[in-house]
Coordinates of C-alpha atoms and ligand atoms in Angstrom, one line a residue:
Chain A
M28 CA 149.2 73.9 80.5
S29 CA 152.9 73.8 82.2
P30 CA 153.1 73.0 85.8
A31 CA 154.3 76.2 86.4
M32 CA 151.2 77.6 84.8
F33 CA 149.0 75.9 87.0
D34 CA 151.4 77.0 90.2
L35 CA 150.7 80.8 88.9
L36 CA 147.4 80.3 88.4
L37 CA 146.8 78.8 91.9
R38 CA 148.6 81.4 93.8
G39 CA 146.7 84.1 91.7
L40 CA 143.3 82.4 92.9
K41 CA 144.5 82.0 96.4
E42 CA 145.6 86.1 96.0
T43 CA 142.4 87.0 94.8
L44 CA 140.5 84.8 97.7
I45 CA 142.4 86.2 100.4
M46 CA 141.8 90.2 99.3
T47 CA 137.9 89.4 98.6
G48 CA 137.5 87.8 101.3
V49 CA 139.8 90.0 104.0
S50 CA 137.9 92.8 102.3
G51 CA 134.7 91.4 102.0
L52 CA 134.8 90.7 106.0
L53 CA 135.8 94.0 106.9
S54 CA 133.2 95.8 104.4
F55 CA 130.6 93.3 106.4
L56 CA 131.9 94.3 109.4
I57 CA 131.8 98.3 108.9
G58 CA 129.2 98.4 106.5
L59 CA 126.2 96.3 108.2
P60 CA 126.7 98.8 111.6
L61 CA 126.8 102.0 108.9
A62 CA 123.8 100.8 107.3
L63 CA 121.9 100.1 110.7
V64 CA 123.1 104.0 111.7
L65 CA 121.7 105.3 108.8
V66 CA 118.3 103.7 108.9
T67 CA 117.8 103.9 112.8
T68 CA 118.9 108.1 112.8
D69 CA 117.1 109.2 110.2
R70 CA 113.8 111.1 110.8
G71 CA 111.4 108.7 112.9
G72 CA 113.7 106.0 113.4
I73 CA 114.5 104.8 116.8
F74 CA 117.6 107.0 117.2
E75 CA 116.5 109.7 115.7
A76 CA 119.6 112.0 115.2
V77 CA 119.0 113.7 111.8
T78 CA 122.0 115.7 112.0
L79 CA 124.1 112.8 112.1
N80 CA 122.4 110.7 109.5
R81 CA 122.4 114.1 106.9
V82 CA 126.3 113.7 107.8
L83 CA 127.1 110.1 107.2
G84 CA 124.9 110.1 104.4
L85 CA 127.1 112.7 102.8
V86 CA 130.3 110.6 103.5
V87 CA 128.8 107.4 102.3
N88 CA 127.9 109.2 99.1
G89 CA 131.0 110.6 98.8
L90 CA 133.3 107.9 98.9
R91 CA 131.0 105.8 96.5
S92 CA 131.4 108.6 94.0
V93 CA 135.1 108.3 93.5
P94 CA 135.5 105.7 91.3
F95 CA 137.7 102.8 92.4
I96 CA 140.7 103.6 90.2
I97 CA 141.3 107.0 91.4
L98 CA 140.6 105.8 94.9
L99 CA 143.2 102.9 94.6
V100 CA 146.0 105.7 94.1
A101 CA 144.6 108.3 96.2
V102 CA 144.2 106.0 99.2
I103 CA 148.2 105.0 99.0
P104 CA 149.2 107.6 101.9
L105 CA 146.6 106.2 104.3
T106 CA 147.4 102.4 103.3
R107 CA 151.2 103.3 104.0
L108 CA 150.0 104.4 107.4
I109 CA 147.9 101.5 108.0
V110 CA 149.6 98.6 106.6
G111 CA 153.3 100.2 106.5
S112 CA 153.6 99.4 102.7
A113 CA 151.6 100.5 99.2
I114 CA 152.2 97.2 97.6
G115 CA 150.7 93.9 98.5
I116 CA 147.9 92.2 99.2
A117 CA 147.8 94.0 102.2
A118 CA 147.9 97.0 100.6
A119 CA 145.0 96.3 98.1
I120 CA 143.0 95.3 101.1
V121 CA 142.9 98.6 102.4
P122 CA 141.4 100.6 99.3
L123 CA 138.6 97.5 98.5
T124 CA 137.5 98.1 102.3
I125 CA 137.3 101.5 102.0
A126 CA 135.4 101.4 98.1
A127 CA 133.1 98.2 99.5
A128 CA 132.1 99.4 102.7
P129 CA 129.7 102.1 101.7
Y130 CA 128.6 100.2 99.0
F131 CA 127.5 97.2 101.5
A132 CA 126.3 99.7 103.7
R133 CA 123.9 101.3 101.1
V134 CA 123.0 97.6 99.9
A135 CA 122.0 96.5 103.6
E136 CA 120.3 100.2 104.0
V137 CA 117.5 99.1 101.5
S138 CA 117.1 96.0 102.9
L139 CA 116.8 97.2 106.8
R140 CA 114.3 99.9 105.6
E141 CA 112.2 97.4 103.9
V142 CA 111.0 96.0 107.4
E143 CA 107.8 97.7 107.9
R144 CA 107.2 100.1 110.6
P145 CA 103.8 98.0 112.4
L146 CA 106.7 95.7 113.0
I147 CA 109.0 97.9 115.0
D148 CA 105.9 99.6 116.9
A149 CA 104.8 95.7 117.9
A150 CA 108.1 95.0 119.5
R151 CA 107.3 98.9 120.9
A152 CA 104.5 97.8 121.9
M153 CA 105.8 95.2 124.0
G154 CA 108.3 97.0 125.5
A155 CA 111.5 96.4 123.7
T156 CA 114.6 98.4 124.3
R157 CA 116.0 100.2 121.2
W158 CA 118.5 97.6 121.2
T159 CA 116.4 94.6 121.4
I160 CA 114.3 96.0 118.4
V161 CA 117.8 96.2 116.3
R162 CA 118.5 92.6 117.5
E163 CA 115.3 90.8 117.2
V164 CA 113.3 92.4 114.6
L165 CA 115.5 94.8 112.3
I166 CA 118.4 92.8 111.7
P167 CA 116.3 89.1 111.3
E168 CA 113.6 90.7 109.3
A169 CA 116.4 92.2 106.7
L170 CA 118.6 89.3 106.8
P171 CA 117.8 87.6 103.6
G172 CA 118.2 91.2 101.8
I173 CA 121.7 91.9 103.9
V174 CA 123.0 88.3 102.8
S175 CA 121.9 88.7 99.0
G176 CA 123.4 92.5 99.3
F177 CA 126.7 91.4 100.7
T178 CA 126.6 88.3 97.8
V179 CA 126.4 91.2 95.5
T180 CA 129.3 92.6 97.3
L181 CA 131.8 90.3 97.1
V182 CA 131.2 89.8 93.5
T183 CA 131.9 93.3 93.0
L184 CA 135.1 92.6 95.0
V185 CA 136.4 90.0 93.2
G186 CA 136.0 92.5 90.1
A187 CA 137.8 95.2 91.7
S188 CA 140.5 92.9 93.0
A189 CA 141.4 92.5 89.5
M190 CA 142.2 95.9 89.4
A191 CA 144.1 96.2 92.9
G192 CA 146.8 94.2 90.8
A193 CA 147.9 97.3 89.5
V194 CA 149.4 98.0 92.8
G195 CA 151.2 95.2 92.6
A196 CA 148.5 92.9 94.9
G197 CA 148.9 90.2 92.4
G198 CA 145.6 88.2 92.1
L199 CA 144.3 86.8 89.1
G200 CA 143.5 90.0 87.7
D201 CA 146.9 90.6 87.8
I202 CA 148.2 87.3 86.0
A203 CA 145.6 88.3 83.2
I204 CA 146.9 91.8 82.4
R205 CA 150.6 90.6 82.9
Y206 CA 150.4 87.1 81.0
G207 CA 147.6 87.5 78.8
Y208 CA 147.6 90.9 78.0
Q209 CA 151.0 92.1 77.6
R210 CA 152.7 89.1 76.8
F211 CA 149.7 87.7 74.5
E212 CA 149.5 84.2 75.9
T213 CA 145.6 83.8 75.2
E214 CA 145.9 80.5 77.3
V215 CA 146.6 82.1 80.2
M216 CA 143.8 84.9 79.8
V217 CA 141.2 82.1 79.2
A218 CA 141.9 80.2 81.9
V219 CA 141.9 83.2 84.2
V220 CA 138.4 84.3 82.9
A221 CA 137.5 80.8 83.3
I222 CA 138.2 80.6 86.7
L223 CA 136.5 84.0 87.2
V224 CA 133.4 82.7 85.9
V225 CA 133.3 79.5 88.0
L226 CA 134.1 81.4 91.2
V227 CA 131.5 84.2 90.7
C228 CA 128.6 81.8 89.8
G229 CA 129.6 79.7 93.0
M230 CA 129.4 82.7 95.1
Q231 CA 126.4 84.2 93.7
W232 CA 124.9 80.1 94.0
L233 CA 125.7 80.1 97.7
G234 CA 124.5 83.5 98.3
D235 CA 121.5 82.6 96.3
R236 CA 120.5 79.6 98.4
L237 CA 121.7 81.1 101.7
A238 CA 119.4 83.9 101.2
R239 CA 116.4 81.4 100.6
A240 CA 117.2 79.6 103.1
L241 CA 116.8 82.5 105.6
D242 CA 113.8 83.6 104.1
H243 CA 110.8 82.3 105.5
H244 CA 108.2 85.2 104.2
Chain B
M3 CA 92.7 96.0 146.4
T4 CA 92.1 99.4 145.2
Q5 CA 89.8 99.7 142.3
H6 CA 91.3 102.2 140.3
P7 CA 90.6 101.7 136.6
V8 CA 93.0 100.7 134.1
V9 CA 92.5 103.1 131.8
V10 CA 91.9 106.9 132.4
L11 CA 92.1 109.3 129.6
D12 CA 91.6 112.8 130.8
H13 CA 90.9 115.6 128.4
V14 CA 93.4 113.9 126.2
T15 CA 93.6 115.8 123.0
R16 CA 96.2 115.2 119.6
R17 CA 96.5 116.9 116.6
F18 CA 98.7 116.3 113.8
S19 CA 97.7 118.8 111.8
A20 CA 94.8 121.3 111.7
A21 CA 91.7 119.1 112.8
P22 CA 92.8 117.1 115.9
A23 CA 92.8 113.5 115.7
L24 CA 91.8 113.3 119.2
D25 CA 89.6 115.8 120.6
D26 CA 89.4 116.7 124.3
I27 CA 88.5 113.2 125.1
T28 CA 87.8 111.9 128.7
L29 CA 86.9 108.2 129.3
S30 CA 87.8 105.4 131.6
I31 CA 87.8 101.6 131.4
D32 CA 87.5 99.3 134.5
R33 CA 89.3 96.2 135.5
G34 CA 88.0 93.1 133.4
E35 CA 85.7 95.3 131.1
I36 CA 85.8 94.5 127.4
V37 CA 85.1 97.8 125.7
G38 CA 84.4 98.1 122.2
L39 CA 85.6 101.5 120.4
I40 CA 83.6 102.2 117.2
G41 CA 83.9 105.0 114.6
R42 CA 84.2 105.7 111.1
S43 CA 87.5 105.5 109.0
G44 CA 89.7 108.6 110.8
A45 CA 87.6 109.0 113.5
G46 CA 90.7 108.6 115.7
K47 CA 90.3 105.0 117.0
S48 CA 93.8 104.1 116.3
T49 CA 95.3 107.3 117.4
L50 CA 93.9 106.7 121.0
I51 CA 94.6 103.0 121.5
R52 CA 98.3 104.2 120.5
C53 CA 98.1 106.7 123.1
L54 CA 97.3 104.3 125.5
N55 CA 101.2 102.6 125.2
G56 CA 102.6 105.5 124.4
L57 CA 103.5 104.8 120.7
D58 CA 101.7 108.5 120.2
K59 CA 101.9 111.0 122.5
P60 CA 98.9 113.5 122.9
Q61 CA 99.6 117.2 123.4
A62 CA 97.3 118.1 126.3
G63 CA 95.7 115.9 128.7
R64 CA 96.4 112.9 130.9
V65 CA 96.3 109.1 130.1
L66 CA 96.7 106.8 133.1
I67 CA 97.5 103.3 132.6
D68 CA 96.7 101.6 136.3
G69 CA 96.6 105.1 138.1
Q70 CA 100.4 105.6 136.9
D71 CA 100.4 108.8 134.2
I72 CA 102.3 108.1 131.3
T73 CA 101.9 111.3 129.7
P74 CA 105.5 112.5 130.9
L75 CA 107.2 109.3 130.8
G76 CA 110.2 109.0 127.6
E77 CA 110.9 106.2 125.6
N78 CA 112.7 103.9 128.3
A79 CA 110.3 104.9 131.0
L80 CA 107.9 103.6 128.7
Q81 CA 108.9 100.0 128.1
P82 CA 107.8 98.7 131.9
V83 CA 104.2 100.1 131.6
R84 CA 104.3 98.5 127.9
R85 CA 105.3 95.3 129.1
R86 CA 101.8 94.9 130.9
I87 CA 100.0 95.8 128.0
G88 CA 99.2 93.0 125.0
M89 CA 98.4 94.6 121.7
I90 CA 97.2 92.8 118.4
F91 CA 96.7 94.4 115.1
Q92 CA 94.7 93.9 111.9
H93 CA 97.5 92.6 109.9
F94 CA 99.0 90.3 112.9
N95 CA 102.7 92.0 112.7
L96 CA 103.9 88.6 113.3
L97 CA 107.9 88.4 112.8
S98 CA 108.8 86.1 109.5
A99 CA 112.2 85.2 110.6
K100 CA 111.0 84.0 113.8
T101 CA 109.0 80.4 114.4
V102 CA 105.8 80.6 116.2
A103 CA 107.1 79.7 119.3
D104 CA 109.8 82.4 119.2
N105 CA 107.4 85.3 118.3
V106 CA 105.3 84.1 121.1
A107 CA 108.2 83.9 123.4
L108 CA 109.1 87.8 122.7
P109 CA 107.4 89.6 124.9
M110 CA 109.1 87.2 127.9
K111 CA 112.4 87.2 126.1
I112 CA 112.1 91.2 126.4
A113 CA 110.9 91.3 130.1
G114 CA 113.9 89.2 131.1
R115 CA 112.4 85.6 131.4
P116 CA 114.8 82.6 131.3
A117 CA 114.7 80.8 128.3
A118 CA 113.6 77.5 130.2
K119 CA 110.6 79.0 131.3
R120 CA 109.7 80.5 128.3
R121 CA 109.3 77.5 126.1
K122 CA 106.7 76.0 129.1
R123 CA 104.9 78.8 129.1
V124 CA 105.1 79.1 125.1
L125 CA 103.5 75.3 124.8
E126 CA 100.6 76.8 127.7
L127 CA 100.0 79.4 125.5
L128 CA 99.8 77.7 122.3
D129 CA 97.9 75.4 123.6
M130 CA 95.3 77.7 124.9
V131 CA 94.5 79.5 121.6
G132 CA 94.5 76.0 119.8
L133 CA 97.6 75.8 118.4
A134 CA 99.8 73.3 119.8
D135 CA 101.3 71.5 117.0
K136 CA 102.5 74.8 115.2
A137 CA 105.1 76.1 118.0
D138 CA 107.8 75.1 115.4
V139 CA 106.7 76.5 112.2
W140 CA 107.3 80.1 110.4
P141 CA 104.1 82.3 110.4
S142 CA 103.9 82.5 106.8
Q143 CA 102.6 78.9 106.8
L144 CA 99.7 79.7 109.1
S145 CA 96.2 81.2 107.8
G146 CA 94.9 84.6 108.9
G147 CA 92.7 83.2 111.9
Q148 CA 96.1 80.8 112.9
K149 CA 98.1 83.9 112.7
Q150 CA 95.8 85.8 114.7
R151 CA 95.5 83.2 117.3
V152 CA 99.7 83.4 117.4
G153 CA 99.2 87.3 117.8
I154 CA 96.9 86.7 120.6
A155 CA 98.9 84.3 122.0
R156 CA 101.9 86.5 121.9
A157 CA 99.7 89.5 123.4
L158 CA 99.0 87.5 126.4
A159 CA 102.8 86.1 126.6
S160 CA 103.7 88.8 129.2
D161 CA 100.4 88.3 131.2
P162 CA 99.2 91.9 130.8
L163 CA 97.0 94.1 132.4
L164 CA 95.0 95.1 129.4
L165 CA 94.7 93.8 125.9
L166 CA 94.3 96.4 123.0
S167 CA 93.0 95.2 119.9
D168 CA 93.3 97.5 116.7
E169 CA 90.7 95.6 114.0
A170 CA 92.0 92.4 115.0
T171 CA 89.0 90.6 113.0
S172 CA 89.0 92.9 110.2
A173 CA 91.5 91.1 107.8
L174 CA 89.5 87.6 108.4
D175 CA 86.5 85.6 107.4
P176 CA 83.0 85.6 109.4
E177 CA 83.8 82.1 110.8
T178 CA 87.4 82.8 111.4
T179 CA 85.8 86.0 113.3
Q180 CA 83.2 84.0 115.7
S181 CA 86.4 81.9 116.7
I182 CA 89.0 84.5 117.6
L183 CA 85.8 86.9 119.0
D184 CA 85.1 83.6 121.6
L185 CA 88.7 83.3 122.1
L186 CA 88.7 86.9 123.2
A187 CA 85.9 86.3 125.4
K188 CA 87.3 83.4 126.9
V189 CA 91.0 85.2 127.9
N190 CA 88.4 88.1 129.6
R191 CA 86.2 85.5 131.5
D192 CA 89.4 83.3 132.5
L193 CA 92.0 85.2 133.4
G194 CA 89.9 88.6 134.2
L195 CA 91.5 90.6 131.6
T196 CA 90.4 93.8 130.6
V197 CA 90.1 94.5 126.8
L198 CA 89.8 97.5 124.8
M199 CA 88.9 96.5 120.6
I200 CA 88.6 98.6 118.1
T201 CA 86.5 97.8 115.5
H202 CA 84.1 98.8 112.6
E203 CA 82.1 96.1 112.5
I204 CA 79.2 96.9 115.0
E205 CA 78.7 92.9 114.9
V206 CA 81.8 92.1 116.8
V207 CA 80.8 94.5 119.4
R208 CA 77.4 93.1 119.5
Q209 CA 78.9 89.8 120.4
I210 CA 81.4 90.6 123.3
A211 CA 81.6 94.1 124.4
S212 CA 80.1 95.0 127.4
R213 CA 80.4 99.0 126.5
V214 CA 80.7 100.6 123.6
I215 CA 82.3 104.1 123.3
V216 CA 81.5 106.0 119.4
L217 CA 83.7 108.0 118.5
D218 CA 83.5 110.4 115.8
R219 CA 86.0 112.7 114.5
G220 CA 88.1 112.6 117.4
R221 CA 85.3 113.2 120.2
V222 CA 83.2 111.0 122.2
V223 CA 79.9 110.8 120.5
E224 CA 78.3 107.9 122.4
E225 CA 79.0 105.8 125.2
G226 CA 77.0 103.1 127.2
P227 CA 76.4 99.7 127.9
V228 CA 76.3 97.6 124.5
A229 CA 72.6 96.5 124.9
R230 CA 71.5 100.3 125.5
V231 CA 73.4 101.9 122.4
M232 CA 72.2 99.5 119.7
A233 CA 68.7 99.4 121.3
S234 CA 68.5 103.5 121.5
P235 CA 71.3 104.8 119.8
Q236 CA 71.4 108.9 120.6
A237 CA 74.0 110.1 118.1
D238 CA 73.9 110.6 114.8
T239 CA 77.2 108.6 114.1
T240 CA 75.8 105.4 115.9
R241 CA 72.8 105.2 114.6
S242 CA 74.5 105.5 110.9
L243 CA 76.9 103.0 112.0
L244 CA 74.1 100.7 113.5
R245 CA 72.3 100.8 109.9
G246 CA 73.3 97.8 108.5
L247 CA 72.1 96.1 111.6
S248 CA 68.2 97.4 112.2
P249 CA 65.9 96.5 110.0
T250 CA 64.4 99.2 107.1
L251 CA 61.1 99.5 105.9
P252 CA 61.4 97.0 102.5
R253 CA 61.2 98.6 98.9
D254 CA 57.6 97.4 98.1
L255 CA 56.0 98.5 101.8
A256 CA 57.9 102.0 101.4
A257 CA 56.5 102.8 98.1
L258 CA 53.1 102.3 99.0
L259 CA 53.6 104.9 102.3
A260 CA 51.2 107.5 101.6
P261 CA 49.7 110.8 103.9
A262 CA 46.4 109.1 103.8
G263 CA 44.9 105.6 103.5
D264 CA 43.0 102.6 105.3
Q265 CA 45.5 102.2 108.4
A266 CA 48.4 104.0 110.0
L267 CA 51.7 102.0 109.9
V268 CA 54.1 102.5 112.9
R269 CA 57.8 101.7 113.8
L270 CA 58.6 101.1 117.2
D271 CA 61.9 100.5 118.9
V272 CA 61.9 98.0 121.6
H273 CA 64.6 96.8 124.1
G274 CA 64.9 94.8 127.5
P275 CA 61.8 92.6 128.8
D276 CA 59.4 94.9 126.9
A277 CA 60.5 93.4 123.6
R278 CA 58.6 90.4 124.5
R279 CA 55.7 91.6 125.5
P280 CA 52.4 91.0 123.7
L281 CA 52.6 94.1 121.6
L282 CA 50.3 93.1 118.8
D283 CA 47.6 91.9 121.3
M284 CA 48.2 95.3 123.1
I285 CA 47.3 97.5 120.1
A286 CA 44.2 95.1 119.5
Q287 CA 42.9 96.4 122.6
A288 CA 43.8 99.9 122.6
T289 CA 42.2 100.1 118.8
G290 CA 39.6 97.1 118.9
H291 CA 41.7 96.2 115.5
P292 CA 43.8 93.4 114.4
A293 CA 47.1 94.7 114.1
R294 CA 49.6 92.9 111.5
L295 CA 53.8 92.9 111.9
L296 CA 54.6 93.7 108.6
H297 CA 58.4 94.0 108.9
G298 CA 61.5 93.8 111.5
G299 CA 61.9 91.2 114.4
L300 CA 64.0 91.2 117.5
N301 CA 67.7 90.5 117.8
D302 CA 69.6 90.1 121.1
V303 CA 72.8 91.8 122.7
Q304 CA 74.2 89.5 125.4
G305 CA 71.0 88.2 126.3
I306 CA 69.0 91.2 126.1
P307 CA 66.5 91.4 123.4
Y308 CA 66.1 94.4 121.1
G309 CA 64.9 95.4 117.9
R310 CA 62.6 97.5 115.5
L311 CA 59.1 96.3 114.6
F312 CA 56.9 97.9 111.4
I313 CA 53.4 97.2 112.6
A314 CA 50.0 98.1 110.5
L315 CA 47.3 99.4 112.9
G316 CA 44.4 98.1 111.3
T317 CA 43.1 101.5 111.3
A318 CA 43.7 105.2 110.4
N319 CA 41.2 106.5 113.2
P320 CA 43.4 109.5 114.9
Q321 CA 41.8 108.8 117.9
K322 CA 42.3 104.7 117.8
V323 CA 45.8 105.5 116.2
Q324 CA 46.5 108.0 119.5
A325 CA 45.2 105.3 122.0
A326 CA 47.5 102.4 120.4
L327 CA 50.5 105.2 120.7
A328 CA 49.6 105.6 124.5
A329 CA 49.3 102.3 125.3
L330 CA 53.0 101.3 123.4
T331 CA 54.8 104.4 124.5
P332 CA 55.7 103.0 128.0
H333 CA 57.1 100.0 126.7
T334 CA 59.2 101.2 123.8
T335 CA 62.4 103.5 123.3
A336 CA 60.8 105.2 120.2
I337 CA 57.6 105.2 118.0
E338 CA 56.7 107.1 115.0
V339 CA 53.7 106.9 112.9
L340 CA 55.3 106.6 109.4
G341 CA 52.2 107.2 107.2
H342 CA 49.3 104.8 105.7
V343 CA 49.2 101.7 103.8
P344 CA 46.3 100.1 102.2
R345 CA 44.4 97.5 103.9
D346 CA 45.4 94.9 101.9
V347 CA 49.4 95.5 102.1
Ligands
ATP4 N1 101.2 109.7 111.8 C1 100.4 110.6 111.5 N2 100.4 111.6 110.7 C2 99.3 112.6 110.2 N3 98.3 112.6 110.6 C3 97.8 110.9 111.1 C4 98.5 110.2 111.7 N4 98.2 109.4 112.0 C5 96.6 109.7 112.2 N5 96.7 110.8 111.4 C6 95.3 111.3 111.4 O1 94.9 111.3 112.1 C7 93.0 111.2 111.8 C8 93.0 109.6 112.8 O2 93.6 108.6 112.2 P1 93.1 107.3 113.1 O3 94.5 106.4 112.3 O4 93.2 107.3 114.5 O5 91.7 107.1 112.5 P2 91.0 105.5 112.7 O6 90.2 105.7 113.3 O7 91.9 104.4 113.1 O8 90.5 104.9 111.2 P3 90.7 103.4 110.4 O9 89.5 103.0 110.8 O10 90.7 103.8 109.1 O11 91.7 102.6 110.9 C9 93.1 111.0 110.4 O12 92.5 112.1 110.2 C10 94.3 110.5 110.1 O13 94.7 111.1 108.8
MG5 MG1 93.1 102.7 112.6

């Protein structure tokens, strides 16, 4: 492998990591509150507000039902508005976040719902405020599941960021398509796939370990 | 100090669908009492206890905690009231993501006590429940009995006025149950804490409660000092809940029972000092025949003896039997001639 190719792959990896990392972080920051709202505003929840819950549920489902490749194109005007350009890493982060945040919200929601009602009642019986219940019961008890869900979200983002290459964002996926597919440089293709496999396995391993360390059931 | 009851329920009704879970309940609990609340599954026990800290709300009637009517209070206004009420649960409901110490500290954290004070109090509480060495382990590493001790320490952390227990020993083996009951009795004695405990195990009530309330289909069907209720239950529900505890005629004797025969067989229920009278001698004096104890015996509720005895009178002569009954009646809570049995039973 030529030094030039090595540099190219290294840059691609960096771009992929930035895209995945930033959109992952944003998805977490948007998705977790979203999940909390979805759980606590539901019927019988501690912040019961059924109409809000329905509307939010519809929005989340709507976003999740759009195929990513279509979302990528459809949000171009929005992307321009936010980052001033429709091309590049920053531009890819917008659709990636819009796709991943609702996904993560649903995954986190499942874990939050698994926190049993009696535990919440025990905290209520202690005179906990609703925010205290969120902080001391809901989030800590659901944390192992939230971490697992976030790992899955990140792995999904690695894959989606390859597609984002289509909007000129670069990254490993872009390299694989341009060199490996269009120019038949199989060696590059194999290298990219190998890097992605290692990356995904590493993330999964780390996520699993963290989730297990947090789980005291 | 004003001596109003810690808990008052004033014509409380709570219905979920058709049949009410609580039907016009009126009762009160005084400071320092241990009250047992018993009843069949679905009688409304958990609903009643949940109404005391506002986890559930009655549709009618008032719930007073330490003189304050909590029925009109919303979720936020209930919080200070709840901080004065400890609660323990059948399945412990400890937070798995917190260590034992952090679980016990939670009520204090909620009440806004500074962290340094919390730690000190947590260690005191854990010491009191015999788990001083478990402060920094996870609840999942504890046995059921240990978990319930943590539950009790947690419930006591906010120095409550009232301790509510919903089947706190039902998931535990008899020996562990005993140790938890001893702990509750100690807490009641040392801290003067008022305790309301739900249980379907009558044995639990017998051991530590001073008063018992029997609930059936949302209504209080019987209420009174444990010794009195256990010795002479008035309601059918109470009798059937007690059935497991009081002796019944063994099968072979029951098979021998006949309308006529050599000697009458009587069943007597005794309670209090009367239970320790020379009952057999009294019968012998009344009838002129030696009487025989065939089955039954005495038990005690917190030092007060009570029991059920099956006695063969030694004669079937109606006048003599009447004389025996007349001699016994003043000293028994119930007496009944069951039938006749052969001389050589
Ligand atoms: N949240 C609820 N929704 C509907 N019905 C309820 C609810 N909670 C209790 N009930 C009903 O109210 C009645 C009393 O229930 P409760 O849980 O108070 O009984 P319990 O005496 O505690 O029974 P157990 O000994 O089985 O715990 C039951 O018929 C039950 O089905
Ligand atoms: Mg119950």
